[in-house]
Coordinates of C-alpha atoms and ligand atoms in Angstrom, one line a residue:
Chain A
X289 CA 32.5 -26.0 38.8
X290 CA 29.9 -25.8 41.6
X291 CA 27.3 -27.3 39.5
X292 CA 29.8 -30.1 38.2
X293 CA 30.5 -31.3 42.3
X294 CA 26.8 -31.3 42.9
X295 CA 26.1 -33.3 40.1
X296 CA 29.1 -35.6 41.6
X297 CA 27.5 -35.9 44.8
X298 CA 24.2 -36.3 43.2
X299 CA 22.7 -33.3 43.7
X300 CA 21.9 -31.9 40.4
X301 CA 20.2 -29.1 40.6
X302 CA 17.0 -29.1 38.8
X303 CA 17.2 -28.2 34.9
X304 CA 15.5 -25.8 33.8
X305 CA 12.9 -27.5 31.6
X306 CA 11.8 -29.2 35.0
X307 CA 11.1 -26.1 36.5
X308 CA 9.0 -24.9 33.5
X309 CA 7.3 -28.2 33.3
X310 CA 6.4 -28.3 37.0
X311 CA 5.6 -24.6 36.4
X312 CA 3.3 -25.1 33.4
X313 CA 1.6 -28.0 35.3
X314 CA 0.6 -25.7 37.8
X315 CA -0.8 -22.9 35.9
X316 CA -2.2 -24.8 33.7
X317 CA -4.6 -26.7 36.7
X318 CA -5.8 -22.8 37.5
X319 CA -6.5 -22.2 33.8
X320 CA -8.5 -25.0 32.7
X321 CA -10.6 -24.7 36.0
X322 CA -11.0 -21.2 35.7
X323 CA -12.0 -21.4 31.4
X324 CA -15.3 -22.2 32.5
X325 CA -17.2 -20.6 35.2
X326 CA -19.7 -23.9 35.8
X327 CA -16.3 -26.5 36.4
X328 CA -16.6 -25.8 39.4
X329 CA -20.7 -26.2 40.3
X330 CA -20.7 -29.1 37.6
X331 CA -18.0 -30.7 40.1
X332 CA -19.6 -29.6 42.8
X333 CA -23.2 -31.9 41.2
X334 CA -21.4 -35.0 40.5
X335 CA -19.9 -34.7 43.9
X336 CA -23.1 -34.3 45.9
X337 CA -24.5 -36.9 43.5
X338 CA -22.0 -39.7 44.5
X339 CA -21.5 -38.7 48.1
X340 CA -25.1 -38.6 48.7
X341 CA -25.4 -42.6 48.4
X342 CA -23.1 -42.7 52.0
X343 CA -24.5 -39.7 53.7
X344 CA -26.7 -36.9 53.7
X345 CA -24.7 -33.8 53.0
X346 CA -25.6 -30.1 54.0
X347 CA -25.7 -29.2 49.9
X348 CA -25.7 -25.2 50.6
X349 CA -23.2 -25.0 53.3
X350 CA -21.0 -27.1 51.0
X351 CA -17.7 -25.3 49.6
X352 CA -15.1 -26.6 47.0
X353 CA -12.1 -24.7 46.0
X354 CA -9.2 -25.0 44.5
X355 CA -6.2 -23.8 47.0
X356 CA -2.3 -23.1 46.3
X357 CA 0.6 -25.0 48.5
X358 CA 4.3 -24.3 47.8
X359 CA 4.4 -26.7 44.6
X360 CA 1.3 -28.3 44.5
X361 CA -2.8 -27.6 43.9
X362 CA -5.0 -28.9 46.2
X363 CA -9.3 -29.6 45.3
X364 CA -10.3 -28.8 49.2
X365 CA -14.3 -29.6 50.0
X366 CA -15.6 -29.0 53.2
X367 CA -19.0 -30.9 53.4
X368 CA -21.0 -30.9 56.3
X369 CA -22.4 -34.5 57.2
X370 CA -26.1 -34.4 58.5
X371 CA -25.9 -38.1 59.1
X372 CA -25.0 -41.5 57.5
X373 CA -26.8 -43.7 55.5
X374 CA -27.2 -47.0 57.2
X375 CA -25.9 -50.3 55.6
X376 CA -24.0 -48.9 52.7
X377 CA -21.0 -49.8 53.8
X378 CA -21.9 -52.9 54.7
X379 CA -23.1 -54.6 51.7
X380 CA -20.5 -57.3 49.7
Chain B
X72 CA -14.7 -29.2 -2.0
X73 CA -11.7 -28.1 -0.4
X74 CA -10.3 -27.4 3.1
X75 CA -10.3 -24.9 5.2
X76 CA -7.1 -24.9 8.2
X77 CA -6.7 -22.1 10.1
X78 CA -3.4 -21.0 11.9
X79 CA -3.9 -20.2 15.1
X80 CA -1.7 -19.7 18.8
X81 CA -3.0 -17.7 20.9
X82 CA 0.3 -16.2 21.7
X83 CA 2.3 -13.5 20.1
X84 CA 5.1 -13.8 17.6
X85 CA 5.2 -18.3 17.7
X86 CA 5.2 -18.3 13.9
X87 CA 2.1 -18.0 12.6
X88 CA 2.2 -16.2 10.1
X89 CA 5.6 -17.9 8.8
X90 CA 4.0 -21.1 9.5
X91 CA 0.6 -20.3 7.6
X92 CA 3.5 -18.9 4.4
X93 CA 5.8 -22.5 4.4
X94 CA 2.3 -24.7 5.0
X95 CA 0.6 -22.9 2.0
X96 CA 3.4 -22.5 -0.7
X97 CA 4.5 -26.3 0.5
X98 CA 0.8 -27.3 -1.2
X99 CA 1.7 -25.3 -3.9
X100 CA 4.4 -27.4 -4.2
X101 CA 2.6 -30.4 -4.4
X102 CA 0.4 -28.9 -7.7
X103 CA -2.5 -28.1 -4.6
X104 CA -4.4 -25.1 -5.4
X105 CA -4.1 -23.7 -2.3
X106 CA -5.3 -19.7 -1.2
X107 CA -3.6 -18.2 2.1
X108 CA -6.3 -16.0 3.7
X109 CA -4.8 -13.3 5.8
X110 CA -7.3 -12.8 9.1
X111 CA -5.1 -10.4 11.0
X112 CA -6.9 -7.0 10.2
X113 CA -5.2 -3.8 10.8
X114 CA -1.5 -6.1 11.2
X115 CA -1.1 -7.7 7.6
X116 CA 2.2 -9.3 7.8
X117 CA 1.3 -12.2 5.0
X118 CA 1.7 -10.5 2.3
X119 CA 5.1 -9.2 3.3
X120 CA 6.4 -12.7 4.3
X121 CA 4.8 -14.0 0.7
X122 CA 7.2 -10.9 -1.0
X123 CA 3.7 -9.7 -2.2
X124 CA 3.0 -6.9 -0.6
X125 CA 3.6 -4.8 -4.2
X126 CA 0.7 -6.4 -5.3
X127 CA -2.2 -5.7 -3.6
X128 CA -5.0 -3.6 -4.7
X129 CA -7.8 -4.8 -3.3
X130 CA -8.6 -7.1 0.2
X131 CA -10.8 -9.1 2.8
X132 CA -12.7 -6.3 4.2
X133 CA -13.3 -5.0 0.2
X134 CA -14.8 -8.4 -0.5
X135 CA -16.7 -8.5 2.8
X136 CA -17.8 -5.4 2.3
X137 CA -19.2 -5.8 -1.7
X138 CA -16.5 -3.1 -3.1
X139 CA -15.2 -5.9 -4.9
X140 CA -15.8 -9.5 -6.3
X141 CA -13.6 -12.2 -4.6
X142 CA -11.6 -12.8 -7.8
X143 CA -10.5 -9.2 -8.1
X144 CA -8.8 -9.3 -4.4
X145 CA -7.3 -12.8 -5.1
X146 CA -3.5 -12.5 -5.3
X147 CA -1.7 -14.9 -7.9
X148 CA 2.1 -15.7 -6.7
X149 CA 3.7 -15.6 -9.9
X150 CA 6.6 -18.2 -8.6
X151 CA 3.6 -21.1 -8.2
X152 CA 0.6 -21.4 -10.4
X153 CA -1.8 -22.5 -7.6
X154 CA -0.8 -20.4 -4.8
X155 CA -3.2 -17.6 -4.5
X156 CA -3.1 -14.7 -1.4
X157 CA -5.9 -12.9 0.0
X158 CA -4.4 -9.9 1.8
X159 CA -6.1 -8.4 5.2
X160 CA -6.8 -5.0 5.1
X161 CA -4.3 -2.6 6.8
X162 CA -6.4 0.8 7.9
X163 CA -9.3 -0.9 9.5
X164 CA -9.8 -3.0 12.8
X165 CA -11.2 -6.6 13.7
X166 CA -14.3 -5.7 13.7
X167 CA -14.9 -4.4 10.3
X168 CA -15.4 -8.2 9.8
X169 CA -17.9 -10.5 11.8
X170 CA -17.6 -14.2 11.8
X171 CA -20.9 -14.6 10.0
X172 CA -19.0 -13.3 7.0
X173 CA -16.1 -15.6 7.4
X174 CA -18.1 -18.6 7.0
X175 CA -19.2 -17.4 4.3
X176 CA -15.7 -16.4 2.8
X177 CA -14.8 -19.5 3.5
X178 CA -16.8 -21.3 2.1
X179 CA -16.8 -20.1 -1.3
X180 CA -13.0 -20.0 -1.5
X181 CA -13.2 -23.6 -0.6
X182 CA -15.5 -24.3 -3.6
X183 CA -12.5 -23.2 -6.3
X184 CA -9.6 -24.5 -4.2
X185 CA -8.0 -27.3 -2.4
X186 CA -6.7 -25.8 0.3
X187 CA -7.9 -22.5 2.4
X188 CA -4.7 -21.3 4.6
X189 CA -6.1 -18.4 7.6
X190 CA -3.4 -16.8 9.4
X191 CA -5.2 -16.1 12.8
X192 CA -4.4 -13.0 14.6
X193 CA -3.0 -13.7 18.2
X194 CA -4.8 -13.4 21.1
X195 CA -8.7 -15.0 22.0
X196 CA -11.2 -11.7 20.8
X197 CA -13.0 -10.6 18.0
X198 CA -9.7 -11.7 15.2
X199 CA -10.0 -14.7 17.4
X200 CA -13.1 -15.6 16.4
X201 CA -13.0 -14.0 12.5
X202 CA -10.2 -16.5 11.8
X203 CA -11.9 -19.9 13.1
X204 CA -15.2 -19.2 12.6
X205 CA -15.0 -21.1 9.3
X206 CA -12.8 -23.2 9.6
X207 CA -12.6 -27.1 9.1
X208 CA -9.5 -28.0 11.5
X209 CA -7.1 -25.9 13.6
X210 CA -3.2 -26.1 13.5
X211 CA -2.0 -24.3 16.9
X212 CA 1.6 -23.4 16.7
X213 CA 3.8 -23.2 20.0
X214 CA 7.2 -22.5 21.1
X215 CA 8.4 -24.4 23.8
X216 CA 8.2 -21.8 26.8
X217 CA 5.7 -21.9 29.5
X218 CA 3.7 -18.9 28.0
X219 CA 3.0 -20.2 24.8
X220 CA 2.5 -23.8 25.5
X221 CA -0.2 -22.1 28.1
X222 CA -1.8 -20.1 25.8
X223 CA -1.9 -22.9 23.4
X224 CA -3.9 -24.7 25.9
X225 CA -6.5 -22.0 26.2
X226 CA -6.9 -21.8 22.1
X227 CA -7.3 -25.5 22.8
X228 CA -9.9 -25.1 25.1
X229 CA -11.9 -22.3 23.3
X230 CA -11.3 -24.4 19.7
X231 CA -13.5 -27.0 21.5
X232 CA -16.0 -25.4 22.8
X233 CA -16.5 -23.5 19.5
X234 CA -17.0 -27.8 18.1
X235 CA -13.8 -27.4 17.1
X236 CA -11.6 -30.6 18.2
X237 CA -8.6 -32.3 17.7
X238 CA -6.7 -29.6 16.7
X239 CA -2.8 -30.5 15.7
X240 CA -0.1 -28.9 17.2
X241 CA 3.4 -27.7 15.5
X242 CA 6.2 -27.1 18.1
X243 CA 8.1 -24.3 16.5
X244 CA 11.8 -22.8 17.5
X245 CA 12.9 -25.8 19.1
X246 CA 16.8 -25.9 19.4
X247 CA 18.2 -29.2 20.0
X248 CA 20.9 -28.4 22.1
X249 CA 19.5 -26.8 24.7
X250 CA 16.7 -29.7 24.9
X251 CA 20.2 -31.9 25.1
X252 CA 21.0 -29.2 28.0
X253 CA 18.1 -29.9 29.6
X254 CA 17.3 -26.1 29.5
X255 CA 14.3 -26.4 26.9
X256 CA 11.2 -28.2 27.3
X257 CA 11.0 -31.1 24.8
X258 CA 8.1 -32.0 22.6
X259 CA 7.0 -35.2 24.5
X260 CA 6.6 -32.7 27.4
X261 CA 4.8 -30.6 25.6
X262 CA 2.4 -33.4 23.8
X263 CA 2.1 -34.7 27.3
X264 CA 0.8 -31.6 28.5
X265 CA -1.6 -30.4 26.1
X266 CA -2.8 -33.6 25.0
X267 CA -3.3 -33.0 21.2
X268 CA -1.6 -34.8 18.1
X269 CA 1.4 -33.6 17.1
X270 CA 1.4 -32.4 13.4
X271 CA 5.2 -31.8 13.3
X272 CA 8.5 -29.5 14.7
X273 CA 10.3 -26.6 13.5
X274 CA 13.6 -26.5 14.5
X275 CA 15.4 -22.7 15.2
X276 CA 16.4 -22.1 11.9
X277 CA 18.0 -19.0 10.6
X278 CA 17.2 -19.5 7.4
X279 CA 13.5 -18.4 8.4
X280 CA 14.8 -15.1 9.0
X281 CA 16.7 -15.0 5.3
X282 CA 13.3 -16.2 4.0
X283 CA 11.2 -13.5 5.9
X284 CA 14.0 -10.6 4.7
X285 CA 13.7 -11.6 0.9
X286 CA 10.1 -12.8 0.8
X287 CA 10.7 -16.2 0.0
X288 CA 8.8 -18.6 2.5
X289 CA 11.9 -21.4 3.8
X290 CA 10.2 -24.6 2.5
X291 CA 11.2 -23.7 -1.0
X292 CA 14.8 -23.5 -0.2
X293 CA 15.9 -27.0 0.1
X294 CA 18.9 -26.1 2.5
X295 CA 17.0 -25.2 5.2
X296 CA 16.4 -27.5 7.7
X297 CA 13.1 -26.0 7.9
X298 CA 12.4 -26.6 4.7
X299 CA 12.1 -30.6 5.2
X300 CA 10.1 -29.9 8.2
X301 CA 7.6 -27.6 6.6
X302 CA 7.7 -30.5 3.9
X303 CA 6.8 -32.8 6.2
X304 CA 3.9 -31.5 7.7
X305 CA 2.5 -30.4 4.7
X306 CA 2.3 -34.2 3.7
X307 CA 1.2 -35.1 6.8
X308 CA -2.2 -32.5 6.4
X309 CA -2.6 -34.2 3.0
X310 CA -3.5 -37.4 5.0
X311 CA 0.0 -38.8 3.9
X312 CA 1.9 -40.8 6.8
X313 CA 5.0 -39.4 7.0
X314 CA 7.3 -40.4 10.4
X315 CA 9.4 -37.5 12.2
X316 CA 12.6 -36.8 10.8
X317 CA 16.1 -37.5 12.5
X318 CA 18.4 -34.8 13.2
X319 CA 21.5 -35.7 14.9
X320 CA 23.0 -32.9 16.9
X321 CA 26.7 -32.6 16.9
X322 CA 27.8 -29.7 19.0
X323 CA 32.1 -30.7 18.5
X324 CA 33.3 -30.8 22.0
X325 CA 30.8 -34.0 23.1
X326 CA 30.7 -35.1 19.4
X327 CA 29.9 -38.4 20.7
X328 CA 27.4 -38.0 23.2
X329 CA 25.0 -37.7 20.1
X330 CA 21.3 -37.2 20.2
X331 CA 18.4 -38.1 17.9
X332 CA 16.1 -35.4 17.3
X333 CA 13.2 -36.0 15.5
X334 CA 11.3 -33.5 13.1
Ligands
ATP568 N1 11.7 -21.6 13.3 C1 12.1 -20.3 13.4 N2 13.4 -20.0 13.4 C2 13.8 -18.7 13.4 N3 13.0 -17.7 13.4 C3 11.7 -17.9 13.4 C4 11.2 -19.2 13.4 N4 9.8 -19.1 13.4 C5 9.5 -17.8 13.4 N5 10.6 -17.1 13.5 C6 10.7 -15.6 13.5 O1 9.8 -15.2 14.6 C7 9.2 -14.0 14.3 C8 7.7 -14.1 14.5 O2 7.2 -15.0 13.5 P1 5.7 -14.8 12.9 O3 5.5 -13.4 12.4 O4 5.5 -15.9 11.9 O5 4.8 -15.0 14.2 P2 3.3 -14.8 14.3 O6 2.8 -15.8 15.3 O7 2.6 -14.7 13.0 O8 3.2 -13.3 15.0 P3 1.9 -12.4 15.3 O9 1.3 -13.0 16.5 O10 2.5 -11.1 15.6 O11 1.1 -12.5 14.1 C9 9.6 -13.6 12.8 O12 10.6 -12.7 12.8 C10 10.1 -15.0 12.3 O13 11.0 -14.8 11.3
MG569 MG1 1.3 -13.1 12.3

């Protein structure tokens, strides 16, 4: 009954397949990161590669990780700048 | 030369083992001559489901190991003249078989028939590895719960990087109501998810169960709704083009809010 004047005021709670869906989602980000130990230094390459046409980056203090908020996954990288490229930005 | 499919879930208790039992007697069905390969070593559960298990006098390890020829463990089903079983042995472990050897099983059953049927133990180790080692193309079986469509995705992952792609995916035990209810992921959820082709769906049936008890695999039994399903993907793996079945729910009470479900 509870659930029926919820759904009246348009507050349906959510169904269970949503909450396995958003669950799966989530796990599943973890997993296919975790299947292989170079994701994460193969991302890390491509990164530096592309990054490295603005700036020049501090490659070893560089750290990406993957980090957990309520009901989301986050890719955090925390890349120190030595200093810009000049004119980059600039061009077209 | 014929081809080899292996069974596989990574999961527990999906329906491999029924699923490898329907896919194989539905060839046999068709006239294919078809052999079901039972990989799970130290847990045979084929030849039970095939209501062979009276039959057996020889198995995989003997042949791996030379004790017999291939023939001489090679089951005939006496219901289908093509439909051959190859039973696992019961009193050793995984690794009484390497996937060296597999290959190699493989490939000569593939020489004498159409089709070569491996029911893959669950899990990722050593059975893992026996079962898909020679195998042409995977069939990953599901449920739709968050463990097994996760697990799936790791078989998917480890089926790659073995050069094993595109494997097809069956969606077993769905129940249409509770999709309706919204309590049960559906299958373009899960096709969206895993991102592999969809070889076809097994509803909940109970007539899987009446199967299993008298050792008669469901897709034989045209009143199962399983049955047509099983026949459908069957057709499907032959390279046939076969759309999803309809299946109209019609739970009484809300009779008329009716919804397709596709097979
Ligand atoms: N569509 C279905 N409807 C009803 N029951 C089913 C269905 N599919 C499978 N089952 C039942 O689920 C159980 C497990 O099935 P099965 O043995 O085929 O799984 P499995 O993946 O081979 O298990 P294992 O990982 O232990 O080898 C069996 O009792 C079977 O009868
Ligand atoms: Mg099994």
């Amino acid at each position: 009954m509870f659930e029926l004047i919820l759904k009246l005021f348009g507050k349906e709670p959510a169904s269970s397949k949503d909450i396995a869906k958003e669950r799966l989602r989530l796990v599943l980000v973890h997993d296919r990161v975790n299947v292989s130990p170079q994701f994460m230094e193969v991302l890390k390459d491509d990164m530096i590669r592309v990054i490295s046409n603005y700036m020049e980056i501090n490659e070893k203090e560089m750290e990406v990780s993957l980090t957990n908020n309520k009901s989301s996954v986050a890719l955090v990288a925390n890349i120190p700048v030595n200093r810009m490229k000049r004119g980059v930005y600039t061009q077209e | 030369m014929g081809e080899v499919i292996v069974v596989t879930s990574g999961k527990g208790g999906v329906g491999k083992t029924t699923t490898t039992a329907n896919i194989g007697t539905g060839f046999a069905l068709l006239g294919k001559k078809v052999v079901l390969v039972d990989a799970d070593i130290g847990l045979r559960n084929l030849d039970v489901v095939m209501g062979l298990d009276n039959r057996i006098v020889y198995d995989l390890v003997d042949v791996t190991e030379g004790n017999c020829r291939l023939k001489q463990a090679l089951i005939r089903d006496k219901r289908y003249e093509t439909l051959y079983l190859l039973p696992a042995a019961q009193t050793r472990d995984k690794n009484a078989v390497n996937p060296e050897q597999m290959k190699e099983l493989c490939k000569e059953l593939a020489q004498d028939f159409d089709y070569v049927i491996i029911d893959c133990p669950a899990g990722i180790e050593q059975g893992f590895k026996n079962a898909i080692a020679g195998a042409d193309r995977a069939v990953i079986v599901t449920t739709p719960e968050v463990s097994a469509v996760r697990d799936a995705d790791r078989i998917i992952g480890l089926l790659e990087s073995e050069g094993k792609s595109n494997p097809k995916l069956i969606v077993n035990r769905i129940r249409p109501k509770m999709v309706k209810k919204g309590d049960m992921m559906d299958i373009d959820d899960i096709i969206d998810i895993l991102a592999v082709d969809l070889l076809g769906i097994i509803p909940e049936d109970e007539y899987i169960v009446i199967s299993t008890n008298r050792g008669e695999p469901a897709v034989a039994n045209p009143v199962s709704i399983a049955s047509t399903a099983y026949k459908n993907i069957v057709r499907r793996l032959t390279g046939e083009n076969v759309p999803l079945m309809t299946l109209e729910t019609d739970d009484g009470f809300f009779a008329r809010i009716k919804k397709i479900f596709r097979f």
